[in-house]
Amino acid sequence: MIKTTADGIRFLLEIATVVLLIIAGFNSSDLVVKLTVGVIVPVLGILFWGRFMAPMSLHRLPTIGRVITEILIFGGTSLATYLLTTHKAALIHGGIALIDTLIEHLIP
C-alpha cells in the first residue's frame, strides 16, 4: 500500500521536477540560463531518466547509482527553484523528494 502510493507520488514528482526546471529557467533574465535551465536541462533529464532510471529500462542503474542520481536531480531542481523562483515551492519539492526517495529505497 505505502509502496504503491509512493510510486504514484514519484511519478508526480518527476513531472513536477521537469515543470519546475522549465519555470525556473524562464524566470531568469539571462538568455543563456533560460535556454540551459529552461530547455536543455529538462530535455536531457527526461532522456536520461527514461534510459537509466525508469523501472523497465534495460540499462537501469544499480540502487546506489539511482540514489545518487535522484539526489542530484531532485536536489538540483530544488536549488534552481529556490534561486530563480519561490523559496516555498523549492522547499515543498525538496521535502517531498526526500521523503519519497527514502520510502522508495528503504521499503522493499
mmCIF file of C-alpha atoms in Angstrom:
data_model
loop_
_atom_site.group_PDB
_atom_site.id
_atom_site.type_symbol
_atom_site.label_atom_id
_atom_site.label_comp_id
_atom_site.label_asym_id
_atom_site.label_seq_id
_atom_site.Cartn_x
_atom_site.Cartn_y
_atom_site.Cartn_z
ATOM 1 C CA MET A 1 0.000 0.000 0.000
ATOM 2 C CA ILE A 2 2.688 2.511 1.025
ATOM 3 C CA LYS A 3 4.915 1.485 -1.879
ATOM 4 C CA THR A 4 2.073 1.869 -4.395
ATOM 5 C CA THR A 5 1.255 5.331 -3.063
ATOM 6 C CA ALA A 6 4.948 6.267 -3.130
ATOM 7 C CA ASP A 7 5.158 5.137 -6.765
ATOM 8 C CA GLY A 8 2.257 7.427 -7.673
ATOM 9 C CA ILE A 9 3.848 10.310 -5.805
ATOM 10 C CA ARG A 10 7.157 9.542 -7.534
ATOM 11 C CA PHE A 11 5.521 9.895 -10.951
ATOM 12 C CA LEU A 12 4.021 13.269 -9.977
ATOM 13 C CA LEU A 13 7.387 14.302 -8.517
ATOM 14 C CA GLU A 14 9.123 13.500 -11.805
ATOM 15 C CA ILE A 15 6.621 15.645 -13.721
ATOM 16 C CA ALA A 16 6.923 18.451 -11.150
ATOM 17 C CA THR A 17 10.707 18.318 -11.485
ATOM 18 C CA VAL A 18 10.548 18.959 -15.224
ATOM 19 C CA VAL A 19 7.928 21.707 -14.824
ATOM 20 C CA LEU A 20 9.886 23.447 -12.044
ATOM 21 C CA LEU A 21 13.078 23.399 -14.119
ATOM 22 C CA ILE A 22 11.263 24.978 -17.053
ATOM 23 C CA ILE A 23 9.677 27.637 -14.816
ATOM 24 C CA ALA A 24 12.969 28.341 -13.026
ATOM 25 C CA GLY A 25 14.825 28.656 -16.301
ATOM 26 C CA PHE A 26 12.351 31.031 -17.855
ATOM 27 C CA ASN A 27 12.236 33.181 -14.710
ATOM 28 C CA SER A 28 15.864 34.129 -15.279
ATOM 29 C CA SER A 29 16.679 37.349 -17.068
ATOM 30 C CA ASP A 30 19.787 35.810 -18.658
ATOM 31 C CA LEU A 31 19.144 34.215 -22.060
ATOM 32 C CA VAL A 32 21.817 31.555 -21.548
ATOM 33 C CA VAL A 33 20.244 30.493 -18.232
ATOM 34 C CA LYS A 34 16.795 30.486 -19.840
ATOM 35 C CA LEU A 35 17.926 28.162 -22.600
ATOM 36 C CA THR A 36 20.095 25.961 -20.393
ATOM 37 C CA VAL A 37 17.862 25.540 -17.330
ATOM 38 C CA GLY A 38 14.541 26.051 -19.084
ATOM 39 C CA VAL A 39 15.056 23.892 -22.171
ATOM 40 C CA ILE A 40 18.274 21.853 -22.381
ATOM 41 C CA VAL A 41 18.395 20.503 -18.812
ATOM 42 C CA PRO A 42 14.746 19.311 -18.785
ATOM 43 C CA VAL A 43 15.105 17.576 -22.158
ATOM 44 C CA LEU A 44 18.367 15.873 -21.164
ATOM 45 C CA GLY A 45 16.848 14.959 -17.809
ATOM 46 C CA ILE A 46 13.860 13.268 -19.437
ATOM 47 C CA LEU A 47 16.103 11.323 -21.813
ATOM 48 C CA PHE A 48 18.479 10.297 -19.014
ATOM 49 C CA TRP A 49 15.633 9.266 -16.691
ATOM 50 C CA GLY A 50 13.993 7.145 -19.369
ATOM 51 C CA ARG A 51 17.253 5.418 -20.254
ATOM 52 C CA PHE A 52 18.824 4.833 -16.831
ATOM 53 C CA MET A 53 16.221 5.354 -14.095
ATOM 54 C CA ALA A 54 12.898 4.002 -15.379
ATOM 55 C CA PRO A 55 11.775 0.753 -13.725
ATOM 56 C CA MET A 56 11.522 -1.127 -17.030
ATOM 57 C CA SER A 57 14.737 0.280 -18.539
ATOM 58 C CA LEU A 58 17.210 -2.254 -19.927
ATOM 59 C CA HIS A 59 20.064 -0.017 -18.746
ATOM 60 C CA ARG A 60 18.745 0.793 -15.268
ATOM 61 C CA LEU A 61 21.390 1.974 -12.843
ATOM 62 C CA PRO A 62 22.087 -0.060 -9.708
ATOM 63 C CA THR A 63 20.444 1.165 -6.500
ATOM 64 C CA ILE A 64 23.361 3.322 -5.330
ATOM 65 C CA GLY A 65 23.577 4.962 -8.748
ATOM 66 C CA ARG A 66 19.864 5.721 -8.717
ATOM 67 C CA VAL A 67 20.039 7.188 -5.204
ATOM 68 C CA ILE A 68 22.942 9.467 -6.146
ATOM 69 C CA THR A 69 21.197 10.491 -9.375
ATOM 70 C CA GLU A 70 17.949 11.232 -7.537
ATOM 71 C CA ILE A 71 19.800 13.396 -5.021
ATOM 72 C CA LEU A 72 21.458 15.315 -7.856
ATOM 73 C CA ILE A 73 18.343 15.707 -10.000
ATOM 74 C CA PHE A 74 15.770 16.416 -7.275
ATOM 75 C CA GLY A 75 18.229 18.440 -5.188
ATOM 76 C CA GLY A 76 19.410 20.419 -8.202
ATOM 77 C CA THR A 77 15.840 21.163 -9.190
ATOM 78 C CA SER A 78 15.023 22.339 -5.671
ATOM 79 C CA LEU A 79 18.131 24.537 -5.671
ATOM 80 C CA ALA A 80 17.340 26.045 -9.088
ATOM 81 C CA THR A 81 13.757 26.650 -7.981
ATOM 82 C CA TYR A 82 14.976 28.258 -4.745
ATOM 83 C CA LEU A 83 17.410 30.556 -6.556
ATOM 84 C CA LEU A 84 15.239 31.509 -9.525
ATOM 85 C CA THR A 85 11.639 31.370 -8.270
ATOM 86 C CA THR A 86 9.904 30.955 -4.919
ATOM 87 C CA HIS A 87 11.509 29.509 -1.829
ATOM 88 C CA LYS A 88 8.259 27.850 -0.778
ATOM 89 C CA ALA A 89 7.976 25.758 -3.957
ATOM 90 C CA ALA A 90 11.612 24.705 -3.627
ATOM 91 C CA LEU A 91 11.190 23.600 -0.016
ATOM 92 C CA ILE A 92 7.998 21.675 -0.775
ATOM 93 C CA HIS A 93 9.617 19.944 -3.764
ATOM 94 C CA GLY A 94 12.748 19.109 -1.790
ATOM 95 C CA GLY A 95 10.783 17.769 1.169
ATOM 96 C CA ILE A 96 8.563 15.561 -0.963
ATOM 97 C CA ALA A 97 11.578 14.323 -2.937
ATOM 98 C CA LEU A 98 13.457 13.452 0.250
ATOM 99 C CA ILE A 99 10.566 11.551 1.815
ATOM 100 C CA ASP A 100 9.702 9.734 -1.410
ATOM 101 C CA THR A 101 13.327 8.765 -2.081
ATOM 102 C CA LEU A 102 13.654 7.344 1.428
ATOM 103 C CA ILE A 103 10.436 5.333 1.024
ATOM 104 C CA GLU A 104 11.446 4.188 -2.456
ATOM 105 C CA HIS A 105 14.799 2.786 -1.345
ATOM 106 C CA LEU A 106 14.168 1.710 2.243
ATOM 107 C CA ILE A 107 10.852 -0.151 1.913
ATOM 108 C CA PRO A 108 11.142 -3.411 -0.034
#
